[in-house]
Amino acid sequence: MVSRWFLRALVAGYLLMLVAWPVSLVATNAFTNGLDAMVMVFTDPGVVHALQLTVLVAGIAVVINTVFGVAMSMFLVRYEFPGKRLLSALLDLPLAVSPVVVGLALVLVYGGRDGWFGPFLESLGIRVIFSTPGLVMATAFVALPLVIREVVPVLTEIGTDQEQAAKSLGASSAQTFWRITLPAIKWAVIYGVVLSTARSLGEFGAVKVVSGNVLGETRTATLAVEELYLNFDQAGANAIAFGLAMVSVLCIVVVGALRPRHRI
Amino acid sequence: MSIDVRGVNKRFGGFVALDDVNVSIPTGQLTALLGPSGGGKSTLLRIIAGLESADSGSIEIEGTDATQLPPQRRNVGFVFQHYAVFKHLTVARNVSFGMEIRKRPRAEITQRVDELLSLVHLSQFADRLPSQLSGGQRQRMALARALAVQPTVLLLDEPFGALDAKVRKELREWLRRLHDEVQVTTVFVTHDQEEAMEVADEIVVINHGRVEQVGSPDDLYDRPANEFVMSFLGEATTLGGTLFRPHDIEVATSPLAVGGIEGTISRIQRVGFWVRLTVLTDDGEAVAVEMTRSHARELGLAHGQTVWLSPVPRAARVSIAV
């Protein structure tokens, strides 16, 4: 009995000191001078552009990761091929590798001046690094496994019986996927999408390397927070940080609301 | 012939699942593929349905070569052992699935779903989800779903295998009546010889990837082609190096008959109406014999008694390959 209370206190204290308190300070600091900081920051054209860019980049990255993630999950679960375990392990790499490394790797490949592939694309007029495509790639890379890791266990669990039944009833592969497989994995996909969205909106390291941080062009919301903070605009930094934190909290609430249904 | 299977081979790695299988399944009948687990019968059914592909050989369904056709174009109804219900669809939508895929008019779909649900006694469950049904109800729904597309053949893979004994027995009788009503060529896989004998018009016995024998339940029981069929379709015992049914062996208390084999009764068991004897012959065979209780009483059999055994005339028999 005593040990149980002790454990609870330990966990609560740990979470309080590490998560709840610091995050709540961001919130209180954002409103120290009432709504002034908020209004000022969110009417600044540079910040507004940064937020729009973040939403655009995260949106594209999430769409790419969802389509790719579901396709990859089907491939991993429904087909046998040599190197399957290796591929599965490789898909977890983005979780293990530091985002800064991801950014640098992308620069090495797609860098406009001395990248491996970049100069060729540049000659076609496509700029990747220091531009929106680079931001999308970096963001998609770091959030890559989130949909897959949600969908794979559910696909494995439902098995192939329902799909085979649909086929025997005359459904084509596409009809089987849209009418049977997708509804069966729907909650896992939504869950993965929410997690990917949260991760994509908050990405900093990889984006910082590939963005070049040009105000009004390639500066995203997280980069804007850093910029304001380094320029001693603590209030402004807190205001944007509060906005980002709110979106994450919203994501967690959505996930929490979905989870019980997803389990059934 | 409704289904013609010719020279079908199938391997899974080093395991031979089907070894040059040739079978013809007649139109309009209820045929059982019977055999022990792992004998290849489910694989054969799945190859007929197109859910599995044969390494070599051909499948013909109602005169059309279906070997290369994908499952959705074979027009077969398939019922799975574990039901394979569409969990997110209601019972009615499960049944209408195949018709929706075929883009049948709404009114026709509604009418046919109503008909089928009443055929499988699930009308009052039309708007429920499969998770609210019992195992037996789910399997009946799966059957209605397979019938909805008016398949040329209906294939059932161990359809009652996941159900408890009582429901199993009910459903198998119900399947027989349903088949008499619907008259669609039906093939079902089972490892239960009693189920096959009771329900099927024709039985295909499959073992180790090979067809052992094809025939009516009576044919197989009375004229088994080999040792395996004889012992798989009921009790069998050896007497003088030949297999017989235990109830086909006659017991005499004196050496009247010529060629009777002498032995002593080592065990007497009464199982309800039947008496089961174990007789040790002088050659060292342990022979099982079954007779009615009244017959045993007439003979006055007792433990340790010497008796003479001989098969009844026209007994089913198979010589044991040495």
PDB file of C-alpha atoms in Angstrom, chain B residues 42-198:
ATOM      1  CA  SER B  42      -8.155 -27.637 -47.844  1.00  0.00           C
ATOM      2  CA  THR B  43      -5.380 -26.836 -50.301  1.00  0.00           C
ATOM      3  CA  LEU B  44      -7.363 -28.537 -53.070  1.00  0.00           C
ATOM      4  CA  LEU B  45     -10.475 -26.530 -52.177  1.00  0.00           C
ATOM      5  CA  ARG B  46      -8.512 -23.277 -52.136  1.00  0.00           C
ATOM      6  CA  ILE B  47      -6.997 -24.110 -55.514  1.00  0.00           C
ATOM      7  CA  ILE B  48     -10.495 -24.721 -56.922  1.00  0.00           C
ATOM      8  CA  ALA B  49     -11.519 -21.306 -55.547  1.00  0.00           C
ATOM      9  CA  GLY B  50      -8.398 -19.618 -56.912  1.00  0.00           C
ATOM     10  CA  LEU B  51      -7.224 -18.529 -53.471  1.00  0.00           C
ATOM     11  CA  GLU B  52      -4.146 -20.655 -53.994  1.00  0.00           C
ATOM     12  CA  SER B  53      -2.503 -21.492 -57.299  1.00  0.00           C
ATOM     13  CA  ALA B  54      -1.468 -24.968 -58.376  1.00  0.00           C
ATOM     14  CA  ASP B  55       2.134 -25.606 -59.419  1.00  0.00           C
ATOM     15  CA  SER B  56       0.851 -27.615 -62.364  1.00  0.00           C
ATOM     16  CA  GLY B  57      -2.413 -29.111 -63.590  1.00  0.00           C
ATOM     17  CA  SER B  58      -5.741 -27.567 -64.526  1.00  0.00           C
ATOM     18  CA  ILE B  59      -9.088 -26.674 -62.967  1.00  0.00           C
ATOM     19  CA  GLU B  60     -12.263 -26.603 -65.011  1.00  0.00           C
ATOM     20  CA  ILE B  61     -15.506 -25.202 -63.588  1.00  0.00           C
ATOM     21  CA  GLU B  62     -18.717 -25.871 -65.535  1.00  0.00           C
ATOM     22  CA  GLY B  63     -16.778 -26.463 -68.717  1.00  0.00           C
ATOM     23  CA  THR B  64     -14.627 -23.303 -68.537  1.00  0.00           C
ATOM     24  CA  ASP B  65     -10.929 -23.538 -67.898  1.00  0.00           C
ATOM     25  CA  ALA B  66     -10.460 -21.602 -64.654  1.00  0.00           C
ATOM     26  CA  THR B  67      -6.811 -22.434 -64.040  1.00  0.00           C
ATOM     27  CA  GLN B  68      -5.588 -18.905 -64.778  1.00  0.00           C
ATOM     28  CA  LEU B  69      -8.674 -17.020 -63.565  1.00  0.00           C
ATOM     29  CA  PRO B  70      -8.369 -14.880 -60.421  1.00  0.00           C
ATOM     30  CA  PRO B  71     -10.808 -15.825 -57.627  1.00  0.00           C
ATOM     31  CA  GLN B  72     -13.129 -12.885 -58.325  1.00  0.00           C
ATOM     32  CA  ARG B  73     -13.815 -14.192 -61.823  1.00  0.00           C
ATOM     33  CA  ARG B  74     -14.490 -17.840 -60.996  1.00  0.00           C
ATOM     34  CA  ASN B  75     -17.982 -17.258 -59.642  1.00  0.00           C
ATOM     35  CA  VAL B  76     -17.522 -19.566 -56.696  1.00  0.00           C
ATOM     36  CA  GLY B  77     -18.948 -19.012 -53.231  1.00  0.00           C
ATOM     37  CA  PHE B  78     -16.433 -19.680 -50.490  1.00  0.00           C
ATOM     38  CA  VAL B  79     -17.159 -20.230 -46.804  1.00  0.00           C
ATOM     39  CA  PHE B  80     -14.214 -20.095 -44.415  1.00  0.00           C
ATOM     40  CA  GLN B  81     -13.647 -22.085 -41.243  1.00  0.00           C
ATOM     41  CA  HIS B  82     -13.357 -18.918 -39.189  1.00  0.00           C
ATOM     42  CA  TYR B  83     -16.277 -17.222 -40.984  1.00  0.00           C
ATOM     43  CA  ALA B  84     -14.248 -14.307 -42.423  1.00  0.00           C
ATOM     44  CA  VAL B  85     -17.123 -11.938 -41.707  1.00  0.00           C
ATOM     45  CA  PHE B  86     -16.741  -8.289 -42.670  1.00  0.00           C
ATOM     46  CA  LYS B  87     -16.625  -6.918 -39.149  1.00  0.00           C
ATOM     47  CA  HIS B  88     -17.478  -3.318 -39.989  1.00  0.00           C
ATOM     48  CA  LEU B  89     -20.582  -4.172 -42.024  1.00  0.00           C
ATOM     49  CA  THR B  90     -24.021  -5.182 -40.765  1.00  0.00           C
ATOM     50  CA  VAL B  91     -25.349  -8.664 -41.413  1.00  0.00           C
ATOM     51  CA  ALA B  92     -27.435  -7.385 -44.342  1.00  0.00           C
ATOM     52  CA  ARG B  93     -24.484  -5.478 -45.845  1.00  0.00           C
ATOM     53  CA  ASN B  94     -22.285  -8.545 -45.472  1.00  0.00           C
ATOM     54  CA  VAL B  95     -24.790 -10.557 -47.475  1.00  0.00           C
ATOM     55  CA  SER B  96     -25.271  -7.850 -50.102  1.00  0.00           C
ATOM     56  CA  PHE B  97     -21.521  -7.291 -50.599  1.00  0.00           C
ATOM     57  CA  GLY B  98     -21.148  -9.488 -53.669  1.00  0.00           C
ATOM     58  CA  MET B  99     -24.237  -8.004 -55.303  1.00  0.00           C
ATOM     59  CA  GLU B 100     -23.059  -4.443 -54.617  1.00  0.00           C
ATOM     60  CA  ILE B 101     -19.749  -5.313 -56.281  1.00  0.00           C
ATOM     61  CA  ARG B 102     -21.741  -6.587 -59.253  1.00  0.00           C
ATOM     62  CA  LYS B 103     -23.722  -3.329 -59.256  1.00  0.00           C
ATOM     63  CA  ARG B 104     -27.133  -4.994 -59.077  1.00  0.00           C
ATOM     64  CA  PRO B 105     -30.114  -2.638 -58.775  1.00  0.00           C
ATOM     65  CA  ARG B 106     -30.959  -1.573 -55.196  1.00  0.00           C
ATOM     66  CA  ALA B 107     -34.427  -3.143 -55.220  1.00  0.00           C
ATOM     67  CA  GLU B 108     -33.099  -6.486 -56.389  1.00  0.00           C
ATOM     68  CA  ILE B 109     -30.401  -6.458 -53.706  1.00  0.00           C
ATOM     69  CA  THR B 110     -32.891  -5.677 -50.928  1.00  0.00           C
ATOM     70  CA  GLN B 111     -35.234  -8.415 -52.058  1.00  0.00           C
ATOM     71  CA  ARG B 112     -32.521 -11.040 -52.419  1.00  0.00           C
ATOM     72  CA  VAL B 113     -30.962 -10.180 -49.040  1.00  0.00           C
ATOM     73  CA  ASP B 114     -34.387 -10.597 -47.401  1.00  0.00           C
ATOM     74  CA  GLU B 115     -34.841 -13.973 -49.082  1.00  0.00           C
ATOM     75  CA  LEU B 116     -31.401 -15.218 -48.105  1.00  0.00           C
ATOM     76  CA  LEU B 117     -31.629 -14.019 -44.519  1.00  0.00           C
ATOM     77  CA  SER B 118     -34.898 -15.844 -44.057  1.00  0.00           C
ATOM     78  CA  LEU B 119     -33.362 -18.916 -45.706  1.00  0.00           C
ATOM     79  CA  VAL B 120     -30.602 -18.940 -43.066  1.00  0.00           C
ATOM     80  CA  HIS B 121     -33.004 -17.849 -40.283  1.00  0.00           C
ATOM     81  CA  LEU B 122     -31.293 -14.535 -39.600  1.00  0.00           C
ATOM     82  CA  SER B 123     -34.004 -12.076 -40.708  1.00  0.00           C
ATOM     83  CA  GLN B 124     -34.294 -10.468 -37.292  1.00  0.00           C
ATOM     84  CA  PHE B 125     -30.528  -9.871 -37.153  1.00  0.00           C
ATOM     85  CA  ALA B 126     -30.256  -7.958 -40.449  1.00  0.00           C
ATOM     86  CA  ASP B 127     -29.113  -4.700 -38.843  1.00  0.00           C
ATOM     87  CA  ARG B 128     -26.742  -6.162 -36.287  1.00  0.00           C
ATOM     88  CA  LEU B 129     -22.990  -6.295 -36.537  1.00  0.00           C
ATOM     89  CA  PRO B 130     -21.367  -9.742 -36.855  1.00  0.00           C
ATOM     90  CA  SER B 131     -19.753  -9.321 -33.420  1.00  0.00           C
ATOM     91  CA  GLN B 132     -23.262  -9.534 -31.925  1.00  0.00           C
ATOM     92  CA  LEU B 133     -23.863 -12.988 -33.426  1.00  0.00           C
ATOM     93  CA  SER B 134     -22.913 -16.445 -32.151  1.00  0.00           C
ATOM     94  CA  GLY B 135     -20.477 -18.643 -34.085  1.00  0.00           C
ATOM     95  CA  GLY B 136     -23.244 -20.674 -35.682  1.00  0.00           C
ATOM     96  CA  GLN B 137     -25.130 -17.540 -36.714  1.00  0.00           C
ATOM     97  CA  ARG B 138     -21.993 -16.020 -38.197  1.00  0.00           C
ATOM     98  CA  GLN B 139     -21.380 -19.110 -40.267  1.00  0.00           C
ATOM     99  CA  ARG B 140     -24.977 -19.077 -41.540  1.00  0.00           C
ATOM    100  CA  MET B 141     -24.504 -15.433 -42.462  1.00  0.00           C
ATOM    101  CA  ALA B 142     -21.279 -16.327 -44.294  1.00  0.00           C
ATOM    102  CA  LEU B 143     -23.204 -19.007 -46.166  1.00  0.00           C
ATOM    103  CA  ALA B 144     -25.931 -16.535 -47.177  1.00  0.00           C
ATOM    104  CA  ARG B 145     -23.232 -14.115 -48.296  1.00  0.00           C
ATOM    105  CA  ALA B 146     -21.635 -16.780 -50.488  1.00  0.00           C
ATOM    106  CA  LEU B 147     -25.015 -17.806 -51.947  1.00  0.00           C
ATOM    107  CA  ALA B 148     -25.987 -14.198 -52.712  1.00  0.00           C
ATOM    108  CA  VAL B 149     -23.824 -14.031 -55.826  1.00  0.00           C
ATOM    109  CA  GLN B 150     -25.513 -17.179 -57.204  1.00  0.00           C
ATOM    110  CA  PRO B 151     -22.247 -19.062 -57.530  1.00  0.00           C
ATOM    111  CA  THR B 152     -21.802 -21.984 -59.905  1.00  0.00           C
ATOM    112  CA  VAL B 153     -20.230 -23.896 -57.060  1.00  0.00           C
ATOM    113  CA  LEU B 154     -20.277 -23.415 -53.317  1.00  0.00           C
ATOM    114  CA  LEU B 155     -17.066 -24.314 -51.487  1.00  0.00           C
ATOM    115  CA  LEU B 156     -16.938 -24.724 -47.712  1.00  0.00           C
ATOM    116  CA  ASP B 157     -13.634 -25.115 -45.876  1.00  0.00           C
ATOM    117  CA  GLU B 158     -14.216 -27.001 -42.603  1.00  0.00           C
ATOM    118  CA  PRO B 159     -17.358 -24.897 -42.194  1.00  0.00           C
ATOM    119  CA  PHE B 160     -18.309 -26.277 -38.793  1.00  0.00           C
ATOM    120  CA  GLY B 161     -14.799 -26.867 -37.489  1.00  0.00           C
ATOM    121  CA  ALA B 162     -14.800 -23.923 -35.100  1.00  0.00           C
ATOM    122  CA  LEU B 163     -18.207 -24.688 -33.564  1.00  0.00           C
ATOM    123  CA  ASP B 164     -19.064 -26.785 -30.537  1.00  0.00           C
ATOM    124  CA  ALA B 165     -20.361 -30.328 -30.982  1.00  0.00           C
ATOM    125  CA  LYS B 166     -24.069 -29.595 -30.602  1.00  0.00           C
ATOM    126  CA  VAL B 167     -24.198 -26.606 -32.966  1.00  0.00           C
ATOM    127  CA  ARG B 168     -22.030 -28.563 -35.354  1.00  0.00           C
ATOM    128  CA  LYS B 169     -24.526 -31.386 -35.545  1.00  0.00           C
ATOM    129  CA  GLU B 170     -27.462 -29.000 -36.002  1.00  0.00           C
ATOM    130  CA  LEU B 171     -25.705 -27.069 -38.721  1.00  0.00           C
ATOM    131  CA  ARG B 172     -24.679 -30.124 -40.670  1.00  0.00           C
ATOM    132  CA  GLU B 173     -28.279 -31.357 -40.822  1.00  0.00           C
ATOM    133  CA  TRP B 174     -29.345 -27.860 -41.749  1.00  0.00           C
ATOM    134  CA  LEU B 175     -26.717 -27.721 -44.521  1.00  0.00           C
ATOM    135  CA  ARG B 176     -28.104 -30.948 -45.960  1.00  0.00           C
ATOM    136  CA  ARG B 177     -31.652 -29.545 -46.031  1.00  0.00           C
ATOM    137  CA  LEU B 178     -30.411 -26.243 -47.422  1.00  0.00           C
ATOM    138  CA  HIS B 179     -28.607 -28.045 -50.208  1.00  0.00           C
ATOM    139  CA  ASP B 180     -31.730 -30.004 -51.108  1.00  0.00           C
ATOM    140  CA  GLU B 181     -33.544 -26.666 -51.314  1.00  0.00           C
ATOM    141  CA  VAL B 182     -30.937 -24.638 -53.212  1.00  0.00           C
ATOM    142  CA  GLN B 183     -29.414 -27.464 -55.317  1.00  0.00           C
ATOM    143  CA  VAL B 184     -26.122 -25.709 -55.995  1.00  0.00           C
ATOM    144  CA  THR B 185     -23.052 -27.895 -56.543  1.00  0.00           C
ATOM    145  CA  THR B 186     -21.427 -27.910 -53.126  1.00  0.00           C
ATOM    146  CA  VAL B 187     -18.026 -29.127 -51.975  1.00  0.00           C
ATOM    147  CA  PHE B 188     -17.089 -29.122 -48.322  1.00  0.00           C
ATOM    148  CA  VAL B 189     -13.905 -30.059 -46.556  1.00  0.00           C
ATOM    149  CA  THR B 190     -13.994 -32.033 -43.333  1.00  0.00           C
ATOM    150  CA  HIS B 191     -11.787 -34.290 -41.271  1.00  0.00           C
ATOM    151  CA  ASP B 192     -14.821 -35.751 -39.505  1.00  0.00           C
ATOM    152  CA  GLN B 193     -15.857 -39.009 -41.197  1.00  0.00           C
ATOM    153  CA  GLU B 194     -19.206 -39.025 -39.434  1.00  0.00           C
ATOM    154  CA  GLU B 195     -19.977 -35.566 -40.804  1.00  0.00           C
ATOM    155  CA  ALA B 196     -19.024 -36.644 -44.313  1.00  0.00           C
ATOM    156  CA  MET B 197     -21.008 -39.896 -44.143  1.00  0.00           C
ATOM    157  CA  GLU B 198     -24.081 -38.154 -42.811  1.00  0.00           C
TER     158      GLU B 198
END
